[in-house]
Short mmCIF file of C-alpha atoms in Angstrom, two decimals:
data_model
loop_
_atom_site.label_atom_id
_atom_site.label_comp_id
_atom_site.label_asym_id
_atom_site.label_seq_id
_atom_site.Cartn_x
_atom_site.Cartn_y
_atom_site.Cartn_z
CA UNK A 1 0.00 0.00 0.00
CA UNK A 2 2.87 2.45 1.01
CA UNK A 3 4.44 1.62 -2.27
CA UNK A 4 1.60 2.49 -4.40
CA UNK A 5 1.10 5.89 -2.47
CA UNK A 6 5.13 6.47 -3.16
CA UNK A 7 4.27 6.02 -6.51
CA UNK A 8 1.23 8.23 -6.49
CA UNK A 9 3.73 11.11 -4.77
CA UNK A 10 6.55 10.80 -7.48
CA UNK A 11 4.01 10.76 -10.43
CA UNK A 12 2.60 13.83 -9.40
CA UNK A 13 6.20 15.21 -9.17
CA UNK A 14 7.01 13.83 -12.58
CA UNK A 15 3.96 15.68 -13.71
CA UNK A 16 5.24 18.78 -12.16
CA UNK A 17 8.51 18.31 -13.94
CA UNK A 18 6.68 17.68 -17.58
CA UNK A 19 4.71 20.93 -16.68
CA UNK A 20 7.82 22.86 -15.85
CA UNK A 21 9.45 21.84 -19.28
CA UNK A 22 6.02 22.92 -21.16
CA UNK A 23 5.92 25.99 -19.62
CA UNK A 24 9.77 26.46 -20.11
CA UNK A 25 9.29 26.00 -24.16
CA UNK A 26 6.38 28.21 -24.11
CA UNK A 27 8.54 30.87 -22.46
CA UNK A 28 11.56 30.61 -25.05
CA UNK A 29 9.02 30.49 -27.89
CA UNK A 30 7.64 33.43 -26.32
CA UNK A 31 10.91 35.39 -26.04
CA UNK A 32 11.97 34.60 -29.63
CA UNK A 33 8.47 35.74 -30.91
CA UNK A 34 9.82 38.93 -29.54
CA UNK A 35 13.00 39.31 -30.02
CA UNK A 36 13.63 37.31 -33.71
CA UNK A 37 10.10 38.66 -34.56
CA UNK A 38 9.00 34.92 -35.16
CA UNK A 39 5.28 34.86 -35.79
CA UNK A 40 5.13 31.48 -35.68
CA UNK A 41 6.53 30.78 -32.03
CA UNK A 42 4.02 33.67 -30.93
CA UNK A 43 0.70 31.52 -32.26
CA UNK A 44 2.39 28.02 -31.02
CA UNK A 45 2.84 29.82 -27.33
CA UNK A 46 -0.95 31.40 -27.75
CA UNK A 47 -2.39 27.83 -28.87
CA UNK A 48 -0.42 25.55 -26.46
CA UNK A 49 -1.28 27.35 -23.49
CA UNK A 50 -4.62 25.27 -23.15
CA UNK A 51 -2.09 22.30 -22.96
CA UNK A 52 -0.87 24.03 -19.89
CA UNK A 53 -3.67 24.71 -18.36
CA UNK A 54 -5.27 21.11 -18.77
CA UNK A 55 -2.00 19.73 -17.17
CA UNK A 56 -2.29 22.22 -14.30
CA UNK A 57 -6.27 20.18 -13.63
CA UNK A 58 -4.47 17.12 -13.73
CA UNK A 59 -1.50 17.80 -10.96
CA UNK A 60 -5.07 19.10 -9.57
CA UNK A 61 -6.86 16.67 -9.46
CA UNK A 62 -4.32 14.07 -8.99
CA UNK A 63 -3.04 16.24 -5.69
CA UNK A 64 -7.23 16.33 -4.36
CA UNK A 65 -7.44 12.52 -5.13
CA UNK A 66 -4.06 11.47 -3.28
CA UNK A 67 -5.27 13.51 -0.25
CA UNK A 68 -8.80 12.37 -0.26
CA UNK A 69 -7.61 8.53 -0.68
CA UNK A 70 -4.78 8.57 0.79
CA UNK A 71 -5.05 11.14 3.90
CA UNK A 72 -1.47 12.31 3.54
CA UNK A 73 0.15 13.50 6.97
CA UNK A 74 3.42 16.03 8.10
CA UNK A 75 5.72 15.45 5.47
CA UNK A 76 3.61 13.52 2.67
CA UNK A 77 0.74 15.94 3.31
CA UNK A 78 3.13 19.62 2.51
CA UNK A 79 4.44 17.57 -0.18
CA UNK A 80 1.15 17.50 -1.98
CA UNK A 81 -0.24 20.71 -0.98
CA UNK A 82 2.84 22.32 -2.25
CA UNK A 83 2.32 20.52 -5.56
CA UNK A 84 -1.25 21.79 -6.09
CA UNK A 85 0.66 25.42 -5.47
CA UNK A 86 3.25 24.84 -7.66
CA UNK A 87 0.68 23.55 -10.54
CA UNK A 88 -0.66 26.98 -10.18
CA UNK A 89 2.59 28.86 -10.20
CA UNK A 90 3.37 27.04 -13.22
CA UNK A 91 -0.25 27.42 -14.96
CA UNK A 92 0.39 31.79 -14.47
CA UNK A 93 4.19 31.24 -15.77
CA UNK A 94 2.38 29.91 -18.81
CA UNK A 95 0.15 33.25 -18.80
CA UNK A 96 2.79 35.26 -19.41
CA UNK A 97 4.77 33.80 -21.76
CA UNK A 98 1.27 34.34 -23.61
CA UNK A 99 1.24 37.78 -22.46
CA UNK A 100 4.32 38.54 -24.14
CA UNK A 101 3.73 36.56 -27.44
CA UNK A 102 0.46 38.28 -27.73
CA UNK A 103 2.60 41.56 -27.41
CA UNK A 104 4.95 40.26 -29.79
CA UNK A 105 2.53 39.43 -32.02
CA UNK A 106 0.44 42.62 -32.06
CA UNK A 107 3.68 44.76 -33.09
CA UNK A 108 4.80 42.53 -35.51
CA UNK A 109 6.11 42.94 -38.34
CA UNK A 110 7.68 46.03 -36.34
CA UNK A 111 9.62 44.87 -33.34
CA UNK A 112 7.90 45.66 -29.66
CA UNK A 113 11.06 46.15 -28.69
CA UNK A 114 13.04 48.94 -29.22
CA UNK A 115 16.80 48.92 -30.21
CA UNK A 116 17.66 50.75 -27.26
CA UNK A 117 15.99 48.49 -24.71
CA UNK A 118 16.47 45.29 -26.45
CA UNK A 119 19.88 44.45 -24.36
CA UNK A 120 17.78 44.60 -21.04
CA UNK A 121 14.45 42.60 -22.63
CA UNK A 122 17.19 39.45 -23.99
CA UNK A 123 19.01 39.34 -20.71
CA UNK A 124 15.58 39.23 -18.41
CA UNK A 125 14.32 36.83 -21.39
CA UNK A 126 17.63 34.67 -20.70
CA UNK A 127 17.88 35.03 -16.91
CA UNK A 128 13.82 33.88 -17.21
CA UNK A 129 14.76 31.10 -18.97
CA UNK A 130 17.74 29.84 -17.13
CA UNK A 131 15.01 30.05 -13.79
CA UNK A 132 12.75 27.77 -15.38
CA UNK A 133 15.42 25.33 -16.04
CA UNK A 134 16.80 25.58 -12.20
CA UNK A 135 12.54 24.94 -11.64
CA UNK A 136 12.63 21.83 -13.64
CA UNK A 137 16.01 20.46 -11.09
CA UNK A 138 14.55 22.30 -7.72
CA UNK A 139 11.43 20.08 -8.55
CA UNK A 140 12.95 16.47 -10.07
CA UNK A 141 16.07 16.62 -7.80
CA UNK A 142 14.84 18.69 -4.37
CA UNK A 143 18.41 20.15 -4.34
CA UNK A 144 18.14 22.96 -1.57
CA UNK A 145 21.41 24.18 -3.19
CA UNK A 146 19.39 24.51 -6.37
CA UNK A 147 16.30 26.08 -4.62
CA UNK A 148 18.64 28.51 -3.19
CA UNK A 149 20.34 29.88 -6.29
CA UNK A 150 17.18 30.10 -7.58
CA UNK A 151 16.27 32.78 -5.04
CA UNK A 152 19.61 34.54 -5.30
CA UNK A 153 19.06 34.57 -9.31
CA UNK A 154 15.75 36.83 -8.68
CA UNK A 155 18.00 39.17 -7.18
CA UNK A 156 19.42 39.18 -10.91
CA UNK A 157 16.13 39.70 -12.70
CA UNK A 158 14.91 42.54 -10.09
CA UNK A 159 18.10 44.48 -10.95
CA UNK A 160 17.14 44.16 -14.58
CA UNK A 161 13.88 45.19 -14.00
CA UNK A 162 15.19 48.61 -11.74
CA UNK A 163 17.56 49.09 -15.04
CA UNK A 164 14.81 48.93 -17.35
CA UNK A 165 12.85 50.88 -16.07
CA UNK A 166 15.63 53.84 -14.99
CA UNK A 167 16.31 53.46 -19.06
CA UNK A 168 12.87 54.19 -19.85
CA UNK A 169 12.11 56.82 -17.36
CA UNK A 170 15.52 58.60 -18.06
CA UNK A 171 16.04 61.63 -20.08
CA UNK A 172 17.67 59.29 -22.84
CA UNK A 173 14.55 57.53 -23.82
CA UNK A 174 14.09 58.51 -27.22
CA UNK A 175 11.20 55.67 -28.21
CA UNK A 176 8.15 57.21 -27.33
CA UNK A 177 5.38 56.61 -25.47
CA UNK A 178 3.83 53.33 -27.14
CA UNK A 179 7.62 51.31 -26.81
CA UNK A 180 7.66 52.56 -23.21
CA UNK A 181 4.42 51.17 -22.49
CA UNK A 182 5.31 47.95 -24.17
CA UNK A 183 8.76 47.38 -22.64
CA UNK A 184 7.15 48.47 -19.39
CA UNK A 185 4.78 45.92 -19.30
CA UNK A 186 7.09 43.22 -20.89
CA UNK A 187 9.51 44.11 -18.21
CA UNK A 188 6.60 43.14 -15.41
CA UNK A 189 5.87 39.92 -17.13
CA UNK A 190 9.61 38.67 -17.48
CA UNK A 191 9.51 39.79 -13.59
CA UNK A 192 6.82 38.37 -12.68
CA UNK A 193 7.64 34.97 -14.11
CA UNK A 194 11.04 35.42 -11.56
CA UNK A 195 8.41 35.87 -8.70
CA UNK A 196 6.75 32.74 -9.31
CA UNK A 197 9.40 30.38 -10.27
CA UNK A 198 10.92 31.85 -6.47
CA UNK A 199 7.92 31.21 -5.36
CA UNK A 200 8.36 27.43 -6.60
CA UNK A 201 11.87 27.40 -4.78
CA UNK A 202 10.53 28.22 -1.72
CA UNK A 203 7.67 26.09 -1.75
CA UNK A 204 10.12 22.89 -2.66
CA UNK A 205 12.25 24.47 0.47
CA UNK A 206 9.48 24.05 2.81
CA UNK A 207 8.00 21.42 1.66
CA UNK A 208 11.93 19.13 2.49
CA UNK A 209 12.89 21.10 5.72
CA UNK A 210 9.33 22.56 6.91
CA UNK A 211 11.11 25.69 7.50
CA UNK A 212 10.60 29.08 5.55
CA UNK A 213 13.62 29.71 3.34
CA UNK A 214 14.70 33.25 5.01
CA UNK A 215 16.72 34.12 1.91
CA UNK B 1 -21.32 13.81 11.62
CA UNK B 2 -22.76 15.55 8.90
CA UNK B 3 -23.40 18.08 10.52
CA UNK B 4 -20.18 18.82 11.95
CA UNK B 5 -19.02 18.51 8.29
CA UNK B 6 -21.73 21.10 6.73
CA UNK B 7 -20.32 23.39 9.66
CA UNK B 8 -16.94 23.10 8.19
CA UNK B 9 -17.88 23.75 4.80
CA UNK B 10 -19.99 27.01 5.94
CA UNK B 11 -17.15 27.68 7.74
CA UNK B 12 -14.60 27.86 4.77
CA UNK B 13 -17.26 29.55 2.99
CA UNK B 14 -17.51 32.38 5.49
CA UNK B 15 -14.01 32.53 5.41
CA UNK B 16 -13.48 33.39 1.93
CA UNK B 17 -16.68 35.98 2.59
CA UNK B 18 -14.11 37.33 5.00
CA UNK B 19 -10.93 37.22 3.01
CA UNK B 20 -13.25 39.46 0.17
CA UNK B 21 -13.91 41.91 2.62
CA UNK B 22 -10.47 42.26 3.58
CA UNK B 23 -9.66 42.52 0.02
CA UNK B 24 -12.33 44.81 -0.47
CA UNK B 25 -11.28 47.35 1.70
CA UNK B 26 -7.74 47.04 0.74
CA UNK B 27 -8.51 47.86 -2.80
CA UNK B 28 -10.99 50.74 -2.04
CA UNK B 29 -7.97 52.22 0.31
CA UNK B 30 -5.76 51.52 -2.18
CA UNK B 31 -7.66 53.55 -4.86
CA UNK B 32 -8.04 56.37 -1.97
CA UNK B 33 -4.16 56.38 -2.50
CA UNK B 34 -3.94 56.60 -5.81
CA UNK B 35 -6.80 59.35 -6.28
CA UNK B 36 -6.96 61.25 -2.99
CA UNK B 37 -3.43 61.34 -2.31
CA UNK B 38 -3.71 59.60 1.20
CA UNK B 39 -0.73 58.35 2.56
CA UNK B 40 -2.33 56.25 5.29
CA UNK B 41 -4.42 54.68 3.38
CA UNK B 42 -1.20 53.32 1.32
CA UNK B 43 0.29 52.70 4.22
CA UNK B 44 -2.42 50.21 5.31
CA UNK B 45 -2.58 48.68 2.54
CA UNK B 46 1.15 47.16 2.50
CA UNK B 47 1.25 46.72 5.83
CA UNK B 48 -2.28 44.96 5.82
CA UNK B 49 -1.36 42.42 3.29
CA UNK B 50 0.42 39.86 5.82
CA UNK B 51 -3.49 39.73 7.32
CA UNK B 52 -5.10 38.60 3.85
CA UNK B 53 -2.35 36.38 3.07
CA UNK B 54 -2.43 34.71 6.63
CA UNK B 55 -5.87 34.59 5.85
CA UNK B 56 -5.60 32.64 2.54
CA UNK B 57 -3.23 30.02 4.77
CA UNK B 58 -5.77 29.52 7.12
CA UNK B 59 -8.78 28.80 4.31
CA UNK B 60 -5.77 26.63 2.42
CA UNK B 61 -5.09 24.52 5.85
CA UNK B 62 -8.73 24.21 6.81
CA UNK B 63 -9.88 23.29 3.12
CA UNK B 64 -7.06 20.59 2.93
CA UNK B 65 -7.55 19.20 6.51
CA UNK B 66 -11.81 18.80 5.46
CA UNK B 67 -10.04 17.16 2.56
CA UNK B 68 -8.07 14.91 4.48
CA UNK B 69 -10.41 13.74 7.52
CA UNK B 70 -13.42 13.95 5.35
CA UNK B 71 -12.54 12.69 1.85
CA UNK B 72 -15.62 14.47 0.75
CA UNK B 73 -16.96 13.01 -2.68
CA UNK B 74 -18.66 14.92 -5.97
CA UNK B 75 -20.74 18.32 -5.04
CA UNK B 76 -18.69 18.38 -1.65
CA UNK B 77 -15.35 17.88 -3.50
CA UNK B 78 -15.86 20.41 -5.82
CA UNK B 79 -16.91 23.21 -3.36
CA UNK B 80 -13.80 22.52 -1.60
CA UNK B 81 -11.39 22.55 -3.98
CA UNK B 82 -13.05 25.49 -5.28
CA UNK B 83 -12.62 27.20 -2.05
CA UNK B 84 -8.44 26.54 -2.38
CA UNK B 85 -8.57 28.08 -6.10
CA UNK B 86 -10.73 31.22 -4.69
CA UNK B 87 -8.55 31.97 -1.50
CA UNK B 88 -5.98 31.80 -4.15
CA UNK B 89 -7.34 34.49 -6.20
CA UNK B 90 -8.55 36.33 -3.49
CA UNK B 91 -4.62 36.80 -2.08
CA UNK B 92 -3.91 37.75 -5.50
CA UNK B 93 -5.92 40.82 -5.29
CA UNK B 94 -5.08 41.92 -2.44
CA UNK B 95 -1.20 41.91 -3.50
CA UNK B 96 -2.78 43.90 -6.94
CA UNK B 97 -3.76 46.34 -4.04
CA UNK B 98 -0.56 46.16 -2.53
CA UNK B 99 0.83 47.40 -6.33
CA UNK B 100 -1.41 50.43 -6.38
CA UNK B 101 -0.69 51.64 -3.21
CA UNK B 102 3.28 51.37 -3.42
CA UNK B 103 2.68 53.05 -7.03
CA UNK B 104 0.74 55.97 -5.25
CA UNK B 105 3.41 56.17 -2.70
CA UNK B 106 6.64 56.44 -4.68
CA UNK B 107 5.01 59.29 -6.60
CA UNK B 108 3.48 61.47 -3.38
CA UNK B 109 2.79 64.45 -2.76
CA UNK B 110 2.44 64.58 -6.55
CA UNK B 111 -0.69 62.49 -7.80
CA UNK B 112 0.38 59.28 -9.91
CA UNK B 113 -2.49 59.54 -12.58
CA UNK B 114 -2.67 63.21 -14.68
CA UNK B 115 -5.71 64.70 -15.11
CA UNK B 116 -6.11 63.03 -18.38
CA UNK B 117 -5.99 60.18 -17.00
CA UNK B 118 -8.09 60.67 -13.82
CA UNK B 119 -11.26 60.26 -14.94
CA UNK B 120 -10.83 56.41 -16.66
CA UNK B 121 -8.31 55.27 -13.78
CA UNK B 122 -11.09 56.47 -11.63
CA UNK B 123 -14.10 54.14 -13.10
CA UNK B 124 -11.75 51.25 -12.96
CA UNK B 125 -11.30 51.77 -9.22
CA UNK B 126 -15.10 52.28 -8.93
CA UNK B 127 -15.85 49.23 -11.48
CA UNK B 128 -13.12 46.73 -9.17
CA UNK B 129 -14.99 47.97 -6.47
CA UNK B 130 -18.30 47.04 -7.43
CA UNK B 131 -16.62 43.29 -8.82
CA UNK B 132 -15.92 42.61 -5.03
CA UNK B 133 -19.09 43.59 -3.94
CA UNK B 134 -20.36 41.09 -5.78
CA UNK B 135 -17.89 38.30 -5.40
CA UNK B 136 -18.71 39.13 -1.70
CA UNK B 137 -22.21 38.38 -2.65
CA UNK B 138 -21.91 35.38 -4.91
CA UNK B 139 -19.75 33.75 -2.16
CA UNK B 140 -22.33 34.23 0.22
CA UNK B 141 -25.62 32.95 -1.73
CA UNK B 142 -23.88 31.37 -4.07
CA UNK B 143 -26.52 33.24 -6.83
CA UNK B 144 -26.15 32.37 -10.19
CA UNK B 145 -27.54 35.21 -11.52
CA UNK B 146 -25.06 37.71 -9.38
CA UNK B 147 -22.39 35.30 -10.52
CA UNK B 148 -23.24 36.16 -14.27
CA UNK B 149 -23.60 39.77 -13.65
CA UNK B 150 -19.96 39.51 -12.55
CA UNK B 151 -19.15 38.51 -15.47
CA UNK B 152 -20.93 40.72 -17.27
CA UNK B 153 -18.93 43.86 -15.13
CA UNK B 154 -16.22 42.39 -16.63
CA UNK B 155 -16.44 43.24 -20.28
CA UNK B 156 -16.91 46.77 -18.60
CA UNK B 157 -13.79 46.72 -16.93
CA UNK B 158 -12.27 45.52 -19.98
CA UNK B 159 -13.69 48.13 -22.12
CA UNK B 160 -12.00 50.78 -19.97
CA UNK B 161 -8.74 49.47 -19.66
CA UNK B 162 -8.77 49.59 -23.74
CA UNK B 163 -10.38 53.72 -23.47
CA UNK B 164 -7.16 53.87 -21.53
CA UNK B 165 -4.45 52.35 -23.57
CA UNK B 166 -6.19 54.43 -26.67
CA UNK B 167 -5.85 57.19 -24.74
CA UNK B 168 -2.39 56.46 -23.73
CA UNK B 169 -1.02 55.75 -27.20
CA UNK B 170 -3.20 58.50 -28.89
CA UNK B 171 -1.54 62.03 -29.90
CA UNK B 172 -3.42 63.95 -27.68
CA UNK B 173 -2.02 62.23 -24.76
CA UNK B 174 0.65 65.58 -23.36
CA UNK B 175 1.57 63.47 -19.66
CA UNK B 176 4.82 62.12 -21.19
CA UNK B 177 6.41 59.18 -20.50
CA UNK B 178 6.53 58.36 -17.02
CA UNK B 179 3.00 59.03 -16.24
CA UNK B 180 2.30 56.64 -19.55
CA UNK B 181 4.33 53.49 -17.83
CA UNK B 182 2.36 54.22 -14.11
CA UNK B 183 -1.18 54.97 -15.88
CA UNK B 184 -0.26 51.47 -18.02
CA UNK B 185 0.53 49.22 -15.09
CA UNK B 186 -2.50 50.60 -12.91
CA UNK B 187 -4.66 49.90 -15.89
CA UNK B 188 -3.53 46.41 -15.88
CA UNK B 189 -3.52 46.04 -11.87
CA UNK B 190 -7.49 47.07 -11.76
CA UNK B 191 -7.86 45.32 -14.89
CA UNK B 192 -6.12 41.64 -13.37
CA UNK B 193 -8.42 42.25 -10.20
CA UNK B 194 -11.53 42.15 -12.86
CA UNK B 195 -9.94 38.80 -14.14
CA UNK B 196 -9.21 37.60 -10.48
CA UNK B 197 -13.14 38.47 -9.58
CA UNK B 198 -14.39 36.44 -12.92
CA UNK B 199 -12.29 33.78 -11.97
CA UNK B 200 -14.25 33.89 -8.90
CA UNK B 201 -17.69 34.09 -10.07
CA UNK B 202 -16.92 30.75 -12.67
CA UNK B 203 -15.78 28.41 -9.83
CA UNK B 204 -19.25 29.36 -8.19
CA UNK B 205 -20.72 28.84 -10.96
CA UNK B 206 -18.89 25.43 -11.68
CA UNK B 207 -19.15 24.46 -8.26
CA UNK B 208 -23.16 25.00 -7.66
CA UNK B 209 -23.89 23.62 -11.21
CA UNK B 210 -20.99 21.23 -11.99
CA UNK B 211 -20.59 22.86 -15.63
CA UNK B 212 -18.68 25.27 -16.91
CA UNK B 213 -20.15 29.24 -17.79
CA UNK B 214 -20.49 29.76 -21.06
CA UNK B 215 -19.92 33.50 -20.74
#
């Protein structure tokens, strides 16, 4: 019986793990809809993000099931409440890659991004990026190393973000109102998507020690 | 037994009732911030937030431990779960809140929103309002009909936060830059509370009906 209920906990990890490497595509798709102008990625991010969502129901419902079956205690029980949180977390991650694609894609053929804040957009798209993948070993591996660089890697993105928007509010902004507004908001979603992969860190953090990261 | 277990469920349900009131008032303060100028109200708000979000823990631990010493089936399931998702939503408004009122802040004694602005930011505080009024309401009869009307507020709130982007990226728009990037994001904070509020209104609806809204 134990066994079977082991199995049922590292499935729905596994299914975290899937999710994190859907999301993780979407993301990269997302950022080269942007930045290479690819119209293509944009509508594959736009259209897969029902896969997304549909996965997110079944970490769901397999996380509801497993508790109602299984009546999960301490350890077992944080484990799958902080999979039905992570689900989520992963589910808005997917959001905002199509967020940005839909930005991307309203623009195009002109680039949303202007020449003079593209440098900032690539490097939050690549520190983004390089979260998810730390998401994907925080999850399959529980490495509190791993969840901890994670945390220290938003420090990263939140610089970007001050940057960005210093650049855009700075007498040297030459690209108007409608790129600020764009680069503005793309700045928030690449941030935001840093928020919630940390918020997956610390979740995987409490979830092995039972202890609030204080990082 | 049952009816220690129909207790618990009213009692996560007047919980989240609760948690919207909380939310409620955070927003309306927040909005005060933004459009009066007061600093205490912004001040409440961000220091008020560790109350809603200790309040989401408390409807996530209850709803999980009637999950675990329960294992309600079906109907009882669903309103559960459904209360998780909501609390969830619910938390993320009040952070939304939490975004308006540090926006306000940083930009005191001057106001954050130009006149030109005013008058649009203004409905969508009034509109996000009324949205929690009702979630307040469908939470607490679970009506179907004020759940629709929610969702109907929404293509309201919707409408305005595209006036205000038009206006934004129009000619006639003189507030320059800066007050472009703060009118954008606090168009998209009231506008994500609108989404938060639908969100809201469909897992009443899916929960009383066990079907999906078609608005």
């Amino acid at each position: 019986m134990r066994e079977f209920y082991d199995d049922q906990l590292d499935a729905l990890d596994a299914d975290l793990v899937a999710m994190t490497t859907a999301v993780r595509f979407s993301l990269a798709r997302a950022s080269a809809a942007l930045l290479d102008g690819d119209l293509g990625a944009a509508e594959m991010v736009i259209s897969g993000d029902a896969v997304i969502d549909a996965a997110r129901e079944s970490c769901e419902s397999d996380a509801i099931s497993l508790i109602a079956t299984q009546q999960p205690v301490a350890t077992d029980l944080r484990r799958v409440v902080a999979g039905l949180r992570i689900a989520g977390d992963l589910e808005r991650i997917g959001d905002l890659a199509v967020h940005i694609a839909k930005l991307a894609r309203m623009r195009m053929p002109d680039p949303a991004v202007p020449d003079a804040a593209r440098p900032t957009v690539a490097e939050m798209a690549r520190v983004a990026g390089g979260m998810l993948e730390s998401v994907a070993i925080v999850l399959g591996t529980h490495d509190l190393d791993a969840a901890a660089a994670l945390l220290s890697a938003d420090d990263e993105m939140d610089g970007l973000y001050r940057t960005m928007f210093h650049r855009l509010l700075g007498d040297s902004w030459t690209g108007g109102v409608e790129a600020a507004v764009d680069v503005a908001l793309l700045a928030r979603y690449y941030e935001r998507t840093g928020d919630h992969a940390v918020s997956i860190a610390r979740r995987v953090f409490y979830q092995v020690t039972g202890e609030v990261p204080h990082v």
